[in-house]
Coordinates of C-alpha atoms in Angstrom, one line a residue:
M235 CA 64.6 82.7 86.7
P236 CA 63.0 85.7 85.1
P237 CA 65.5 88.2 83.7
S238 CA 64.5 90.9 86.2
T239 CA 65.3 88.7 89.3
R240 CA 68.4 87.1 88.0
P241 CA 71.5 88.3 89.8
R242 CA 73.7 90.5 87.7
R243 CA 77.3 89.8 87.1
A244 CA 79.7 92.6 87.8
S245 CA 81.1 94.1 84.6
R246 CA 84.7 93.3 83.7
S247 CA 85.8 96.9 84.3
A248 CA 84.2 96.8 87.8
C249 CA 86.1 93.6 88.6
V250 CA 89.3 95.1 87.4
T251 CA 88.7 98.3 89.4
A252 CA 87.9 96.4 92.5
T253 CA 91.1 94.4 92.1
I254 CA 93.3 97.5 91.4
M255 CA 91.6 99.8 93.9
P256 CA 91.7 98.2 97.3
T257 CA 89.1 99.3 99.8
E258 CA 91.6 101.2 101.9
P259 CA 91.4 104.8 103.3
A260 CA 91.9 107.2 100.5
D261 CA 94.1 109.4 102.7
G262 CA 96.7 106.8 103.5
L263 CA 99.2 104.4 102.2
P264 CA 98.2 100.7 101.7
R265 CA 98.3 98.8 105.0
R266 CA 100.4 96.1 103.4
F267 CA 103.4 98.4 103.9
L268 CA 103.1 98.1 107.7
P269 CA 105.6 95.3 108.2
A270 CA 108.2 97.2 106.1
F271 CA 107.6 100.4 108.0
L272 CA 107.9 98.7 111.4
L273 CA 111.2 97.0 110.4
L274 CA 112.6 100.2 109.0
G275 CA 111.4 102.2 112.0
L276 CA 113.2 99.8 114.3
E277 CA 116.3 99.8 112.2
R278 CA 116.4 103.6 112.3
A279 CA 115.6 103.9 116.0
G280 CA 117.6 101.0 117.3
T281 CA 115.0 100.3 119.9
S282 CA 111.5 101.5 120.2
Y283 CA 108.2 101.0 122.1
G284 CA 105.2 99.9 120.1
Y285 CA 103.4 103.2 120.6
E286 CA 106.4 105.1 119.3
L287 CA 106.4 102.9 116.2
Y288 CA 102.7 103.5 115.8
E289 CA 103.3 107.3 115.9
T290 CA 106.1 107.0 113.3
V291 CA 104.1 104.9 110.8
T292 CA 101.0 107.0 111.1
S293 CA 103.0 110.2 110.6
L294 CA 104.2 108.8 107.3
G295 CA 100.7 108.3 106.1
L296 CA 99.9 104.8 107.0
S297 CA 96.4 104.5 108.2
V298 CA 96.4 101.7 110.8
D299 CA 95.2 101.2 114.4
L300 CA 97.5 100.6 117.4
A301 CA 96.4 97.0 117.7
A302 CA 97.6 96.3 114.1
V303 CA 101.0 97.6 115.1
Y304 CA 101.2 95.3 118.1
R305 CA 99.9 92.3 116.1
G306 CA 102.6 93.0 113.5
L307 CA 105.3 93.2 116.2
R308 CA 104.1 90.0 117.8
T309 CA 104.2 88.2 114.4
M310 CA 107.7 89.5 113.7
Q311 CA 108.8 88.3 117.1
Q312 CA 107.4 84.8 116.4
R313 CA 109.4 84.9 113.1
D314 CA 112.6 85.9 115.0
L315 CA 112.8 89.3 113.3
V316 CA 112.3 91.3 116.5
T317 CA 113.1 90.8 120.1
S318 CA 111.5 92.5 123.1
Q319 CA 112.0 93.1 126.7
W320 CA 109.9 94.5 129.5
V321 CA 111.1 97.8 130.8
P322 CA 109.8 99.3 134.1
S323 CA 108.0 102.6 133.9
L324 CA 107.9 105.2 136.6
S325 CA 104.6 106.6 135.4
G326 CA 102.5 103.4 134.8
P327 CA 102.7 99.8 133.8
D328 CA 105.9 98.2 132.4
R329 CA 106.5 98.8 128.7
R330 CA 107.8 96.4 126.0
L331 CA 110.9 97.7 124.2
Y332 CA 111.5 96.2 120.7
S333 CA 114.7 95.8 118.7
L334 CA 115.7 94.0 115.5
T335 CA 117.5 90.7 115.4
E336 CA 120.1 90.1 112.7
S337 CA 117.4 88.5 110.6
G338 CA 115.2 91.5 111.2
R339 CA 118.0 93.8 110.0
Q340 CA 118.3 91.8 106.8
Q341 CA 114.6 91.9 106.3
A342 CA 114.6 95.7 106.9
R343 CA 117.2 96.1 104.1
A344 CA 115.1 93.9 101.8
A345 CA 112.0 96.0 102.7
A346 CA 113.9 99.2 101.8
T347 CA 114.8 97.7 98.4
E348 CA 111.3 96.6 97.8
L349 CA 109.8 99.9 98.7
A350 CA 112.3 101.7 96.4
A351 CA 111.2 99.4 93.6
V352 CA 107.5 100.1 94.2
R353 CA 108.3 103.9 94.2
D354 CA 110.2 103.6 91.0
G355 CA 107.4 101.6 89.4
L356 CA 104.8 104.2 90.5
V357 CA 106.9 107.1 89.2
A358 CA 107.4 105.3 85.8
A359 CA 103.6 104.7 85.6
L360 CA 102.7 108.2 86.5
E361 CA 105.2 109.6 84.0
H362 CA 103.8 107.3 81.3
F363 CA 100.2 108.0 81.9
S364 CA 100.7 111.8 82.4
T365 CA 101.9 112.3 78.8
R366 CA 100.4 111.7 75.4
D367 CA 102.7 111.5 72.5
G368 CA 105.4 113.4 74.5
A369 CA 102.9 116.2 75.4
P370 CA 101.3 116.5 78.9
A371 CA 97.8 115.0 78.9

């Protein structure tokens, strides 16, 4: 293949940047936090509807759509972390009310610990990279 038509390999720095910098909305938290936020939201509320959980997680900066919340809740229910029951609604169709199982409560506590570790790691990294030889960069 002539050099001009040969596909170019991405540079190492471009590969590293693509790995470190996921293609997620710049204005929100990574979507991988959704399961933890759903578990913690249910733990705090006791019981909640899917739309209420959606409002909670998006108000905290997580950029997800409503369908992702319901998929996450369905997956958690299949894993016996969440239970649900249909509740009649006076103003429309019946609604599904979610609550944590004992396994879900344990996972919520583990998620809180994991999020705290992520926070601590980010704070340490920011502190490290914001100073040069003890002086602010």
